[in-house]
Amino acid sequence: QSVCRPESFCLAGLLGGPAAPKEPARSSCSVYRASDGRVPQIPEGAPLFYSSFSRGSSMETPRAAAVAMLQFEEAAPLRSQFEEKNEERDQNEASAVEDIQWNAGEGGVIDISPQENGLVLFREAPGAPEKAATPSDGAKVTVDLEVFEVPDSSCLGRAFASGSLSLRLPLQRLQLVAGNGDESLPEEMELAIPRLKQGVASEVLCRRYGGMEDTHGRSAPWKVLSDCVGKTLLFKLNLVEAEDLCLATLPANERLDYAKDRKEAGSRFFKRGCSEAALERYSLAAELLGHIDDIKDSSQNKEAKEVRTLCELNAAACLLKLENWRGAEAVCSAVLRQNPDNEKALFRRAKALLAQGDGPRAQVDLRKVLDANPGNGEARQMLQEARREGRGTAREKKVYAKMLSPKTNEY
């Protein structure tokens, strides 16, 4: 109902009303143009919106859109509504029209790289709900993905303009499984998927793509990124759909199947050298099978016990890789309380004890291992090392005892 100056544009049918879409779509709008100085014929009740022009010459780049506000001679309150909508849109799509600052701990940027060395940074679009659900481990997910190359890695740590990015992988819709350890999926994606929220745009900055392991380019669509190894890439992600997987309410037989699946995922991560990711899967599977009284079938109950033990032993192997000696010792001790003769538990606990300098206790475990398996050459070699460690410890105790003993003839 407001008067527009000549040559201005009004887009109708996008805002307001119960049937209006959540976001503007060029294909669903009508354009009214006043070219002769007269008031354009706008349908009664049709809300006015702004026209959108790309910063370049192509309308195929809506992410780089700049907003040209309508010029009104009247209806200032309506213009205020446009400004509010414009600000809200810019906040929801901040990465589309403003420079991006990538510093961990600032502006919602999180360091998700395994060693927390800043190689993989994650951020959500501003305004994302904090308590929104994220995919459960092992859930099937549908993800939209675009990949861009950041041309100058020297800009990292400072802001870089989104318009300077070059598209390396056009928009793809992928069907994936969260936390599955798939060798054909870059680890950067594995790290990001558990953090995605449905309907919330997210971005991952890979400061050295493929630098953590050599799994890139093995299958489509990653083949097109095979020449990007070592380069800085920006992944734009959107979680379209995620399987609703409630672990707390899984029936007994499904819980066993899920635990077995997580064990296999842990093994895939372990083979890739991702010990922390493997540990998470083994620990989750073992925890789910901590109470199996509801598994009434005797064969399934026995299988559940075996799977739980294997997951605990594998978790101990991960802890040894991570040099968490006390953690490995504790896990092995828990297994040995249920099965005192478990050879792998004895051997891995001996490793943990030896690493902590406890040679005598390591010797006890290693002798049990050799009694059960005399041909275990590694255990025999460790036993010799444990004996040397034990003698060294005894000598040190003797020296310390002398140093600490009272000397009545010296002051």
Tab-separated table of C-alpha atoms in Angstrom, residues 63-357:
chain	number	residue	atom	x	y	z
A	63	ARG	CA	25.320	-16.750	-0.629
A	64	ALA	CA	27.162	-13.627	-1.735
A	65	ALA	CA	24.000	-11.550	-1.901
A	66	ALA	CA	24.011	-7.886	-1.018
A	67	VAL	CA	20.733	-6.254	-0.089
A	68	ALA	CA	19.287	-3.223	-1.841
A	69	MET	CA	16.522	-1.829	0.354
A	70	LEU	CA	13.382	-0.405	-1.198
A	71	GLN	CA	13.105	3.346	-1.196
A	72	PHE	CA	9.777	4.428	0.202
A	73	GLU	CA	8.216	7.838	0.267
A	74	GLU	CA	5.840	6.654	2.935
A	75	ALA	CA	5.235	3.663	5.262
A	76	ALA	CA	8.276	4.058	7.501
A	77	PRO	CA	6.999	1.351	9.895
A	78	LEU	CA	7.027	-1.132	7.022
A	79	ARG	CA	10.604	-0.161	6.172
A	80	SER	CA	11.518	-0.853	9.791
A	81	GLN	CA	10.110	-4.370	9.403
A	82	PHE	CA	12.313	-4.880	6.347
A	83	GLU	CA	15.371	-3.794	8.317
A	84	GLU	CA	14.552	-6.231	11.129
A	85	LYS	CA	14.077	-9.089	8.672
A	86	ASN	CA	17.298	-8.147	6.936
A	87	GLU	CA	19.256	-8.152	10.218
A	88	GLU	CA	17.770	-11.505	11.223
A	89	ARG	CA	18.682	-13.044	7.871
A	90	ASP	CA	22.228	-11.730	8.087
A	91	GLN	CA	22.618	-13.180	11.585
A	92	ASN	CA	21.374	-16.583	10.474
A	93	GLU	CA	23.673	-16.595	7.451
A	94	ALA	CA	26.588	-14.629	8.874
A	95	SER	CA	29.147	-16.494	6.824
A	96	ALA	CA	27.339	-15.539	3.593
A	97	VAL	CA	27.804	-11.786	3.645
A	98	GLU	CA	30.492	-10.965	6.168
A	99	ASP	CA	34.105	-11.812	6.813
A	100	ILE	CA	34.862	-14.836	8.964
A	101	GLN	CA	37.205	-14.785	11.948
A	102	TRP	CA	38.664	-18.227	12.664
A	103	ASN	CA	40.234	-18.234	16.116
A	104	ALA	CA	39.489	-21.168	18.439
A	105	GLY	CA	37.507	-20.024	21.446
A	106	GLU	CA	36.244	-16.867	19.727
A	107	GLY	CA	32.952	-16.318	17.946
A	108	GLY	CA	31.760	-19.867	18.571
A	109	VAL	CA	34.797	-21.442	16.869
A	110	ILE	CA	35.785	-24.811	18.387
A	111	ASP	CA	39.001	-26.750	17.860
A	112	ILE	CA	37.865	-30.322	17.067
A	113	SER	CA	41.221	-31.701	15.872
A	114	PRO	CA	42.261	-34.810	17.869
A	115	GLN	CA	45.469	-33.216	19.187
A	116	GLU	CA	43.788	-29.815	19.630
A	117	ASN	CA	46.425	-28.314	17.358
A	118	GLY	CA	44.064	-26.104	15.397
A	119	LEU	CA	44.109	-28.185	12.206
A	120	VAL	CA	40.331	-28.661	12.218
A	121	LEU	CA	38.054	-25.870	13.436
A	122	PHE	CA	34.257	-25.998	13.680
A	123	ARG	CA	31.581	-23.345	13.988
A	124	GLU	CA	27.816	-23.067	13.748
A	125	ALA	CA	25.811	-20.223	12.274
A	126	PRO	CA	25.080	-17.632	14.989
A	127	GLY	CA	21.807	-18.084	16.815
A	128	ALA	CA	21.826	-21.893	16.719
A	129	PRO	CA	19.943	-23.460	19.661
A	130	GLU	CA	22.384	-24.824	22.220
A	131	LYS	CA	20.232	-27.795	23.223
A	132	ALA	CA	19.357	-29.007	19.733
A	133	ALA	CA	19.877	-32.740	19.262
A	134	THR	CA	22.977	-34.019	17.504
A	135	PRO	CA	23.266	-37.399	15.725
A	136	SER	CA	23.740	-40.450	17.922
A	137	ASP	CA	26.821	-42.529	17.262
A	138	GLY	CA	25.958	-45.023	14.539
A	139	ALA	CA	22.875	-43.134	13.350
A	140	LYS	CA	22.174	-42.803	9.638
A	141	VAL	CA	22.373	-39.168	8.555
A	142	THR	CA	21.723	-37.108	5.426
A	143	VAL	CA	24.136	-34.209	5.001
A	144	ASP	CA	24.400	-31.438	2.413
A	145	LEU	CA	28.017	-30.523	1.717
A	146	GLU	CA	29.931	-27.908	-0.250
A	147	VAL	CA	33.723	-27.579	-0.169
A	148	PHE	CA	35.665	-24.406	-0.902
A	149	GLU	CA	39.381	-23.724	-1.064
A	150	VAL	CA	40.794	-20.844	0.945
A	151	PRO	CA	43.363	-19.375	-1.444
A	152	ASP	CA	45.858	-17.893	1.021
A	153	SER	CA	46.582	-19.866	4.183
A	154	SER	CA	48.393	-16.853	5.579
A	155	CYS	CA	44.992	-15.280	6.213
A	156	LEU	CA	44.153	-17.889	8.833
A	157	GLY	CA	43.722	-16.487	12.281
A	158	ARG	CA	42.447	-13.309	10.660
A	159	ALA	CA	39.231	-12.686	8.811
A	160	PHE	CA	38.934	-13.725	5.194
A	161	ALA	CA	36.168	-12.676	2.854
A	162	SER	CA	33.741	-15.424	1.862
A	163	GLY	CA	33.793	-14.005	-1.670
A	164	SER	CA	37.458	-14.988	-1.991
A	165	LEU	CA	36.708	-18.713	-1.690
A	166	SER	CA	36.870	-20.949	-4.757
A	167	LEU	CA	34.405	-23.817	-5.105
A	168	ARG	CA	36.108	-27.219	-5.189
A	169	LEU	CA	33.171	-29.563	-4.542
A	170	PRO	CA	29.675	-28.443	-5.650
A	171	LEU	CA	26.698	-29.041	-3.403
A	172	GLN	CA	26.336	-32.761	-2.650
A	173	ARG	CA	23.743	-34.651	-0.624
A	174	LEU	CA	25.422	-37.537	1.174
A	175	GLN	CA	24.033	-40.548	3.037
A	176	LEU	CA	26.417	-41.389	5.886
A	177	VAL	CA	26.633	-43.133	9.250
A	178	ALA	CA	27.819	-41.052	12.194
A	179	GLY	CA	31.015	-42.282	13.819
A	180	ASN	CA	31.452	-45.284	11.561
A	181	GLY	CA	35.192	-45.072	10.868
A	182	ASP	CA	34.632	-45.441	7.122
A	183	GLU	CA	38.012	-45.323	5.377
A	184	SER	CA	36.521	-43.549	2.346
A	185	LEU	CA	35.374	-40.620	4.503
A	186	PRO	CA	37.921	-37.917	5.424
A	187	GLU	CA	38.604	-37.721	9.126
A	188	GLU	CA	37.626	-34.054	9.080
A	189	MET	CA	34.080	-35.149	8.224
A	190	GLU	CA	34.108	-37.838	10.904
A	191	LEU	CA	35.028	-35.182	13.455
A	192	ALA	CA	32.303	-32.784	12.333
A	193	ILE	CA	29.250	-35.023	11.882
A	194	PRO	CA	28.632	-35.701	15.631
A	195	ARG	CA	28.410	-31.930	16.193
A	196	LEU	CA	25.874	-31.129	13.486
A	197	LYS	CA	22.358	-29.969	14.377
A	198	GLN	CA	19.422	-30.431	12.065
A	199	GLY	CA	18.584	-27.297	10.116
A	200	VAL	CA	21.629	-25.405	11.428
A	201	ALA	CA	24.319	-24.373	8.951
A	202	SER	CA	27.811	-25.343	10.104
A	203	GLU	CA	31.317	-24.873	8.753
A	204	VAL	CA	34.576	-26.755	9.193
A	205	LEU	CA	37.917	-25.131	8.404
A	206	CYS	CA	40.556	-27.740	7.549
A	207	ARG	CA	43.905	-26.007	7.756
A	208	ARG	CA	45.735	-28.916	6.169
A	209	TYR	CA	43.277	-31.182	4.419
A	210	GLY	CA	44.279	-34.829	4.527
A	211	GLY	CA	47.200	-34.004	6.761
A	212	MET	CA	46.188	-36.373	9.539
A	213	GLU	CA	45.893	-39.526	7.456
A	214	ASP	CA	45.970	-40.674	3.853
A	215	THR	CA	42.340	-41.595	3.195
A	216	HIS	CA	41.375	-38.925	0.690
A	217	GLY	CA	40.357	-39.579	-2.860
A	218	ARG	CA	39.436	-43.230	-2.471
A	219	SER	CA	35.826	-42.835	-3.557
A	220	ALA	CA	33.439	-40.254	-4.950
A	221	PRO	CA	32.865	-37.440	-4.205
A	222	TRP	CA	36.252	-37.152	-2.532
A	223	LYS	CA	38.197	-37.940	-5.698
A	224	VAL	CA	37.759	-34.355	-6.844
A	225	LEU	CA	39.608	-33.227	-3.712
A	226	SER	CA	42.606	-35.489	-4.281
A	227	ASP	CA	44.680	-32.515	-5.448
A	228	CYS	CA	43.776	-30.503	-2.321
A	229	VAL	CA	45.947	-32.460	0.103
A	230	GLY	CA	47.760	-30.063	2.390
A	231	LYS	CA	45.624	-27.125	1.305
A	232	THR	CA	43.186	-25.126	3.416
A	233	LEU	CA	39.566	-26.088	2.746
A	234	LEU	CA	36.273	-24.840	4.091
A	235	PHE	CA	33.474	-27.411	4.432
A	236	LYS	CA	29.942	-25.982	4.509
A	237	LEU	CA	27.615	-28.541	6.098
A	238	ASN	CA	23.921	-28.825	6.792
A	239	LEU	CA	22.344	-31.788	8.562
A	240	VAL	CA	19.182	-32.513	6.585
A	241	GLU	CA	18.007	-35.580	8.488
A	242	ALA	CA	19.239	-37.884	11.238
A	243	GLU	CA	17.963	-41.262	12.360
A	244	ASP	CA	16.185	-41.076	15.699
A	245	LEU	CA	18.237	-43.522	17.726
A	246	CYS	CA	17.502	-43.678	21.476
A	247	LEU	CA	20.081	-45.947	23.121
A	248	ALA	CA	18.318	-45.927	26.495
A	249	THR	CA	15.233	-47.655	25.098
A	250	LEU	CA	16.800	-50.196	22.754
A	251	PRO	CA	15.468	-53.726	23.269
A	252	ALA	CA	17.989	-56.294	24.509
A	253	ASN	CA	18.689	-57.953	21.160
A	254	GLU	CA	18.973	-54.610	19.343
A	255	ARG	CA	21.320	-53.336	22.042
A	256	LEU	CA	23.603	-56.300	21.440
A	257	ASP	CA	23.575	-55.704	17.673
A	258	TYR	CA	24.306	-52.015	18.209
A	259	ALA	CA	27.208	-52.802	20.554
A	260	LYS	CA	28.682	-55.219	17.993
A	261	ASP	CA	28.363	-52.568	15.307
A	262	ARG	CA	30.132	-49.974	17.505
A	263	LYS	CA	32.880	-52.493	18.230
A	264	GLU	CA	33.471	-52.916	14.492
A	265	ALA	CA	33.507	-49.140	14.044
A	266	GLY	CA	36.072	-48.895	16.835
A	267	SER	CA	38.260	-51.444	15.056
A	268	ARG	CA	38.102	-49.397	11.841
A	269	PHE	CA	39.154	-46.270	13.717
A	270	PHE	CA	41.979	-48.169	15.448
A	271	LYS	CA	43.342	-49.404	12.118
A	272	ARG	CA	43.336	-45.817	10.860
A	273	GLY	CA	45.410	-44.775	13.858
A	274	CYS	CA	42.541	-42.854	15.482
A	275	SER	CA	42.970	-44.238	18.997
A	276	GLU	CA	40.746	-41.699	20.747
A	277	ALA	CA	37.848	-42.285	18.348
A	278	ALA	CA	38.301	-46.047	18.682
A	279	LEU	CA	38.342	-45.775	22.476
A	280	GLU	CA	35.017	-43.906	22.430
A	281	ARG	CA	33.330	-46.695	20.430
A	282	TYR	CA	34.780	-49.538	22.488
A	283	SER	CA	33.828	-47.801	25.733
A	284	LEU	CA	30.281	-47.118	24.514
A	285	ALA	CA	29.788	-50.746	23.465
A	286	ALA	CA	31.163	-52.090	26.750
A	287	GLU	CA	28.952	-49.730	28.743
A	288	LEU	CA	25.821	-50.789	26.866
A	289	LEU	CA	26.586	-54.418	27.721
A	290	GLY	CA	27.397	-53.701	31.351
A	291	HIS	CA	24.009	-55.103	32.406
A	292	ILE	CA	22.749	-58.002	30.315
A	293	ASP	CA	20.233	-59.652	32.635
A	294	ASP	CA	17.454	-58.727	30.194
A	295	ILE	CA	19.100	-60.800	27.450
A	296	LYS	CA	17.258	-64.027	28.216
A	297	ASP	CA	18.535	-66.151	25.347
A	298	SER	CA	21.513	-68.086	26.726
A	299	SER	CA	23.552	-67.983	23.512
A	300	GLN	CA	22.987	-64.238	23.102
A	301	ASN	CA	23.815	-63.654	26.757
A	302	LYS	CA	27.084	-65.517	26.336
A	303	GLU	CA	27.857	-63.560	23.169
A	304	ALA	CA	27.150	-60.290	24.978
A	305	LYS	CA	29.699	-61.201	27.669
A	306	GLU	CA	32.287	-62.037	25.038
A	307	VAL	CA	31.679	-58.809	23.120
A	308	ARG	CA	31.930	-56.776	26.327
A	309	THR	CA	35.237	-58.421	27.242
A	310	LEU	CA	36.654	-57.843	23.767
A	311	CYS	CA	35.610	-54.179	23.893
A	312	GLU	CA	37.280	-53.734	27.287
A	313	LEU	CA	40.486	-55.370	26.052
A	314	ASN	CA	40.460	-53.214	22.933
A	315	ALA	CA	39.854	-50.133	25.064
A	316	ALA	CA	42.947	-51.070	27.070
A	317	ALA	CA	44.946	-51.301	23.823
A	318	CYS	CA	43.774	-47.787	22.906
A	319	LEU	CA	44.764	-46.466	26.321
A	320	LEU	CA	48.224	-47.984	25.912
A	321	LYS	CA	48.534	-46.231	22.528
A	322	LEU	CA	47.531	-42.978	24.205
A	323	GLU	CA	50.063	-43.661	27.011
A	324	ASN	CA	47.317	-43.583	29.623
A	325	TRP	CA	49.021	-46.234	31.737
A	326	ARG	CA	46.792	-46.020	34.791
A	327	GLY	CA	43.654	-46.151	32.672
A	328	ALA	CA	44.909	-49.230	30.843
A	329	GLU	CA	45.818	-50.901	34.133
A	330	ALA	CA	42.354	-50.192	35.566
A	331	VAL	CA	40.518	-51.604	32.538
A	332	CYS	CA	42.634	-54.775	32.496
A	333	SER	CA	42.131	-55.248	36.237
A	334	ALA	CA	38.357	-55.058	35.702
A	335	VAL	CA	38.583	-57.814	33.074
A	336	LEU	CA	40.771	-59.951	35.333
A	337	ARG	CA	38.272	-59.722	38.169
A	338	GLN	CA	35.828	-61.568	35.904
A	339	ASN	CA	38.414	-63.823	34.266
A	340	PRO	CA	41.696	-64.040	36.228
A	341	ASP	CA	43.433	-66.068	33.497
A	342	ASN	CA	42.691	-63.800	30.533
A	343	GLU	CA	46.025	-63.731	28.711
A	344	LYS	CA	45.505	-60.445	26.867
A	345	ALA	CA	44.418	-58.669	30.040
A	346	LEU	CA	47.481	-59.945	31.919
A	347	PHE	CA	49.827	-59.000	29.086
A	348	ARG	CA	48.395	-55.481	28.612
A	349	ARG	CA	48.316	-54.813	32.337
A	350	ALA	CA	51.967	-55.869	32.499
A	351	LYS	CA	52.752	-53.335	29.773
A	352	ALA	CA	50.986	-50.614	31.724
A	353	LEU	CA	52.744	-51.568	34.971
A	354	LEU	CA	56.148	-51.688	33.313
A	355	ALA	CA	55.583	-48.253	31.782
A	356	GLN	CA	54.843	-46.962	35.282
A	357	GLY	CA	58.087	-48.462	36.615
